[in-house]
CSV table of C-alpha atoms in Angstrom, one decimal:
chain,number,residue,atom,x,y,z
A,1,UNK,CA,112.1,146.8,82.1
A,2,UNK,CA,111.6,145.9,78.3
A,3,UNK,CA,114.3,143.8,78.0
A,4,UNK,CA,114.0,140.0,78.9
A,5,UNK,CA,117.0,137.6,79.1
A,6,UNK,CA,116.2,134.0,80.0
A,7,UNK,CA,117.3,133.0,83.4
A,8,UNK,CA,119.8,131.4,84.8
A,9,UNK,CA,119.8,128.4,87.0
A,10,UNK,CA,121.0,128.7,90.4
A,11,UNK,CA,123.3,125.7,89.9
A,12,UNK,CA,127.1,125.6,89.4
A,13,UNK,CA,126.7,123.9,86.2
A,14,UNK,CA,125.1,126.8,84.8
A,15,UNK,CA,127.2,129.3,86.7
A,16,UNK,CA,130.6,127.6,85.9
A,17,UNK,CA,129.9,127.5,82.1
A,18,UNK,CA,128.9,131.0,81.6
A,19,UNK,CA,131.7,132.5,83.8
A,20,UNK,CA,133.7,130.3,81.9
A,21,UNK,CA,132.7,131.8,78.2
A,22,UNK,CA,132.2,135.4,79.7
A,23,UNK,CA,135.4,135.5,82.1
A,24,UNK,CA,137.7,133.0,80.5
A,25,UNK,CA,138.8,132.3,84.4
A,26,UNK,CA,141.8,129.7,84.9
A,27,UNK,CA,140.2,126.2,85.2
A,28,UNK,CA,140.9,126.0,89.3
A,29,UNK,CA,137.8,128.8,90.1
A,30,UNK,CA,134.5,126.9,90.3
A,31,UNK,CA,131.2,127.7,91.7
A,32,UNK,CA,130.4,125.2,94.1
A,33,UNK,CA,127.4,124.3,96.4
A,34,UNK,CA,127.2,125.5,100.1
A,35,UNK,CA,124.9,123.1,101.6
A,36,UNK,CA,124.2,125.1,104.6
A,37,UNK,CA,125.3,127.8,107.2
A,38,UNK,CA,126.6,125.6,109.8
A,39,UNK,CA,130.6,125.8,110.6
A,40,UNK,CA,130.7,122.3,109.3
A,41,UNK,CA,129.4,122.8,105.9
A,42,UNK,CA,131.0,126.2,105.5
A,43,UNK,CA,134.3,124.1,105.7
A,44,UNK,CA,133.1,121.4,102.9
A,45,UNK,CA,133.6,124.5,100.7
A,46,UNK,CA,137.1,124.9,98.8
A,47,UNK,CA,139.1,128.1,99.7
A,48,UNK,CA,139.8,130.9,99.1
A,49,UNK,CA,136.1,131.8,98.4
A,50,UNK,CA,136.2,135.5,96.2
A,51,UNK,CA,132.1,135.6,95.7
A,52,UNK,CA,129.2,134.1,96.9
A,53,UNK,CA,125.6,134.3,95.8
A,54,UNK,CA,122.5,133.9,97.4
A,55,UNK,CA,119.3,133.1,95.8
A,56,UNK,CA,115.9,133.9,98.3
A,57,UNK,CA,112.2,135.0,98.0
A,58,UNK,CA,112.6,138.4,96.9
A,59,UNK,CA,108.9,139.2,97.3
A,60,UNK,CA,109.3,138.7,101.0
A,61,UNK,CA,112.0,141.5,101.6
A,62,UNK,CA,110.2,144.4,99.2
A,63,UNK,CA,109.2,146.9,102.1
A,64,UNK,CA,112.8,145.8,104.0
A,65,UNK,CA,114.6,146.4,100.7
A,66,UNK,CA,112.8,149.5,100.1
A,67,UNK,CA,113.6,150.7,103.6
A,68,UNK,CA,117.2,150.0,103.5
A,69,UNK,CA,117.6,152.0,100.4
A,70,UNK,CA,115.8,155.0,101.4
A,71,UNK,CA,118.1,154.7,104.4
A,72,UNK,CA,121.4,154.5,102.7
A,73,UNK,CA,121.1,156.6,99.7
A,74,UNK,CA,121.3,159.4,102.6
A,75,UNK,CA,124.6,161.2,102.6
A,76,UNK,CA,127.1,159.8,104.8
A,77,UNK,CA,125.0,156.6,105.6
A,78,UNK,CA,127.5,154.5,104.7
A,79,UNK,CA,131.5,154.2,102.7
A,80,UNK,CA,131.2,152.4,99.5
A,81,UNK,CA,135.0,152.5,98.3
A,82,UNK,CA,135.4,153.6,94.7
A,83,UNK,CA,137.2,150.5,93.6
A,84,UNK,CA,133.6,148.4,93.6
A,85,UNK,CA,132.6,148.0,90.3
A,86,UNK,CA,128.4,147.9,90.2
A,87,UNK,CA,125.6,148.0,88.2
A,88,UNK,CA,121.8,148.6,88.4
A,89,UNK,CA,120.1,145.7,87.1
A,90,UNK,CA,117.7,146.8,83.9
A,91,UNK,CA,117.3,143.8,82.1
A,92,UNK,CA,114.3,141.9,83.1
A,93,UNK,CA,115.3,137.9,84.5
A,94,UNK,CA,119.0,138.6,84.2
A,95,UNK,CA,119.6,138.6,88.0
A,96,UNK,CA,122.0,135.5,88.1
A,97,UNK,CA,124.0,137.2,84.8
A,98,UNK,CA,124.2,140.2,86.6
A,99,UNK,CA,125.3,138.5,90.0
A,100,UNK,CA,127.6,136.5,88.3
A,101,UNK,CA,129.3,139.9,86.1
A,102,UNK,CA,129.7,141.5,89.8
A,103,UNK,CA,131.6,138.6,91.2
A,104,UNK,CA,134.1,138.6,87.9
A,105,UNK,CA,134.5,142.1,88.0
A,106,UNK,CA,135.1,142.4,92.0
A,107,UNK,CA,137.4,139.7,92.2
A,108,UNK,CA,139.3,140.1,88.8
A,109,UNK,CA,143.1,140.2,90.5
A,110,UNK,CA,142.6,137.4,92.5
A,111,UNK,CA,141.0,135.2,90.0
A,112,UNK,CA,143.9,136.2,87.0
A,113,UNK,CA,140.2,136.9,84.6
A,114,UNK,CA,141.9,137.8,81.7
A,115,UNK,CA,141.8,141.5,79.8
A,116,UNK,CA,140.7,139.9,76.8
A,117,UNK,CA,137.4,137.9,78.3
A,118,UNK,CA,134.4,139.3,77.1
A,119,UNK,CA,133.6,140.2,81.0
A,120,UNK,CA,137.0,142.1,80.9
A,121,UNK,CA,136.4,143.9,78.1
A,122,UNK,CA,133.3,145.4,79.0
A,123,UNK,CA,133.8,146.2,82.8
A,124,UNK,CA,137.3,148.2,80.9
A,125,UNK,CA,135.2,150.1,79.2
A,126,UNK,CA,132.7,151.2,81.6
A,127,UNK,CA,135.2,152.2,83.8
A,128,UNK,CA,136.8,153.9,81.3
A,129,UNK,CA,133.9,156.0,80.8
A,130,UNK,CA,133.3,156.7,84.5
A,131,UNK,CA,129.8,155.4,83.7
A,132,UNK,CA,127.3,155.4,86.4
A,133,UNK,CA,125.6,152.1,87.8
A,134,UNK,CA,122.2,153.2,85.8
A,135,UNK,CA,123.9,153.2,82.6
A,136,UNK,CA,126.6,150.0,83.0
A,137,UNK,CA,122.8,147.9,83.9
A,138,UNK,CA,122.0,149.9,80.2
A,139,UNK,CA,124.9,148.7,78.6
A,140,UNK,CA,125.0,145.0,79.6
A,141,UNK,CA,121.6,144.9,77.7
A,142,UNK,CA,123.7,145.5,74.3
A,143,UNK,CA,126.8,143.5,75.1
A,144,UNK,CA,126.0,140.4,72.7
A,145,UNK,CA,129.0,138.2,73.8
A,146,UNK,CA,127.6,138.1,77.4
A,147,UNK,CA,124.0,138.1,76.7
A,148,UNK,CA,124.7,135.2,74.0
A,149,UNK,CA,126.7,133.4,76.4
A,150,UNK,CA,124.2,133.8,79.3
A,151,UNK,CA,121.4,132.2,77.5
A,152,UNK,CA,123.7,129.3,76.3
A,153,UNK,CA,124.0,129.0,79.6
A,154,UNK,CA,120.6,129.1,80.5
A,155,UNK,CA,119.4,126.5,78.4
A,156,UNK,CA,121.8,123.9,79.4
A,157,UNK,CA,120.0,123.9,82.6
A,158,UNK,CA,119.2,120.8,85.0
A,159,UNK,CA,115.5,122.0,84.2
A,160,UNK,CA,113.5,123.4,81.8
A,161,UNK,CA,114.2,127.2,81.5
A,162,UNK,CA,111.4,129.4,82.1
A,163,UNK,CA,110.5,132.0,78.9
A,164,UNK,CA,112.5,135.2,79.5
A,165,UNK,CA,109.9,137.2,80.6
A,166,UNK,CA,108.5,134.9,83.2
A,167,UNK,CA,107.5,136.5,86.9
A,168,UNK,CA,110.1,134.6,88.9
A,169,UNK,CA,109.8,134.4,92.4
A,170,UNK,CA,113.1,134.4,93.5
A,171,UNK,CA,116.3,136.5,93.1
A,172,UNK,CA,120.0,136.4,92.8
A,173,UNK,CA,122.2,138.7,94.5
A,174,UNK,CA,126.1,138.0,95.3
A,175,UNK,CA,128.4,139.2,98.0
A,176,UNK,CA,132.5,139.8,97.6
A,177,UNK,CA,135.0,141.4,98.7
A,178,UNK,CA,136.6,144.7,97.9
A,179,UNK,CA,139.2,146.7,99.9
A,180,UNK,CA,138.5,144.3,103.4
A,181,UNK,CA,135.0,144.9,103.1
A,182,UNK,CA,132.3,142.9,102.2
A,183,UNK,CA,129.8,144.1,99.6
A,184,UNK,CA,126.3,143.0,98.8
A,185,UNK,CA,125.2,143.7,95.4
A,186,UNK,CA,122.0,143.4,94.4
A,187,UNK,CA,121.1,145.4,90.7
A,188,UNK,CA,117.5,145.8,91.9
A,189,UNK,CA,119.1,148.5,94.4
A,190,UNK,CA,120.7,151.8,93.5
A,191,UNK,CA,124.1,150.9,96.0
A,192,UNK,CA,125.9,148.4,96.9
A,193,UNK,CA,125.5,148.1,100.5
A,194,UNK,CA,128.8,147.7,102.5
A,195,UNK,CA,128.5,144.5,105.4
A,196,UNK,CA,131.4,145.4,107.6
A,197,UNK,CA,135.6,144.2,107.3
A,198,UNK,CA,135.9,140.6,106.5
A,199,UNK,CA,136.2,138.5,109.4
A,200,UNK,CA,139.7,136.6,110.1
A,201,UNK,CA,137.9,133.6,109.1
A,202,UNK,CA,137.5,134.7,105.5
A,203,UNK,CA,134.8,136.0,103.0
A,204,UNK,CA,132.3,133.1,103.4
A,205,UNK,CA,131.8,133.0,107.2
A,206,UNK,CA,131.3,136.6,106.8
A,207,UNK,CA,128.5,136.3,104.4
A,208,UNK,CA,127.4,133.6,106.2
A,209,UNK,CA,126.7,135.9,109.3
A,210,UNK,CA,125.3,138.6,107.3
A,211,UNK,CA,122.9,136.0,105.4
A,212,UNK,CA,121.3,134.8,108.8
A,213,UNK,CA,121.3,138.5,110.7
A,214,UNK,CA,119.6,139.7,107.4
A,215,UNK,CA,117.9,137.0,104.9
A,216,UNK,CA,117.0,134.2,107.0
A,217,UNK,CA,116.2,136.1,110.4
A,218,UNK,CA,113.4,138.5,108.0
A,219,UNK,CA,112.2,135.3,106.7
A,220,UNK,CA,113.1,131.8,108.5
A,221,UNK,CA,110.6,129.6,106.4
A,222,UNK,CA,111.9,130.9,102.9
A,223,UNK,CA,113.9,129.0,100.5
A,224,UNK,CA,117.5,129.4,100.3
A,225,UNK,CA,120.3,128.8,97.2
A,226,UNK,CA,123.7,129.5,97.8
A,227,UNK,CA,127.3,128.9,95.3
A,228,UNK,CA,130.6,129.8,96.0
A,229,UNK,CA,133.0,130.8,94.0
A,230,UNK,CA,136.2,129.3,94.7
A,231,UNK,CA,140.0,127.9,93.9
A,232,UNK,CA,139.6,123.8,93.9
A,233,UNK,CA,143.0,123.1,93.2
């Protein structure tokens, strides 16, 4: 990667005002803190939840991530349905920008994003071109409205923001929804990878079950971040 965008907190602040700028999205849809994977807390968080994000020790889960891909990139390894919109991420720190542009364009009819948000705009026009998940990762790196409003976001932080091309230990990924199924996308890996139907609990017990069977079970000691993003009226 030659490209460096500062990154982003993993904090709703800094989530909710660049989804706000990017995805214009009515004022009800928040991120908002899960404090834990226990029933009880999962039930602290407002619903319906359309995305989720996880932030963890990427260095930990290298050779399982490498693994995983070499195993799915197979023919027939797994259905991805063709309504997931994904990207490959190319831009150097711009995991939590590139988690939070898959959660607005996953969850776009649910939400109301509007067609003329910058977010809107561009996922249009990717889709439009039938580009592939190599090249929208490409073109996010010369969208200006979204890189501008990402590192607005980035320096209002709770913390000092690390220089853009810092080594950062940890990554963002998110997980939603699409067509009953839920999705984990992650732009360090060439495919989405598909988690099963949604449980008739909803979208965040789900990911919930698939964060301890495949996060926290690899690595019990590591830190943990997760948001949701949700309707609070």
């Amino acid at each position: 990667m030659t490209v460096h965008w500062v990154p982003l907190e993993s904090n709703p602040d800094t989530l909710n005002k660049f989804t706000a700028r990017v995805g214009m999205l009515p004022e009800a849809w928040q991120w908002c803190d899960v404090f834990g994977l226990d029933d009880e807390l999962l039930m602290m968080v407002p619903q319906p939840v359309v995305a989720v994000t996880l932030l963890f020790p990427h260095k930990k889960f290298e050779q399982k991530r490498a693994d995983q891909i070499e195993r799915l990139t197979k023919a027939g390894a797994q259905v991805v349905s063709d309504q997931v919109f994904y990207m490959e991420q190319h831009i150097g720190n711009a995991c939590g920008t590139v988690a939070c542009m898959h959660a607005l364009a996953n969850s776009a009819d649910i939400t109301g994003m509007p067609a003329s948000s910058p977010a809107a705009t561009f996922v249009s026009e990717q889709r439009s071109k039938k580009s592939s998940a190599a090249d929208i990762g490409h073109a996010l790196a010369s969208a200006s409205a979204i890189h501008e409003s990402s590192e607005d976001a980035a320096a209002g932080g709770q913390t000092d923001a690390p220089d853009a091309d810092a080594d950062t230990d940890y990554h963002f990924i998110v997980f939603t929804c699409v067509d009953g199924q839920v999705y984990e996308l992650d732009g360090r890996k060439k495919v989405p990878i598909a988690h099963g139907p949604v449980s008739d609990m909803g979208l965040l017990p789900s990911v919930a079950k698939v964060i301890r069977e495949e996060f926290i079970a690899h690595h019990p000691d590591g830190n943990y971040n997760m948001m949701a993003l949700c309707n609070t009226a």
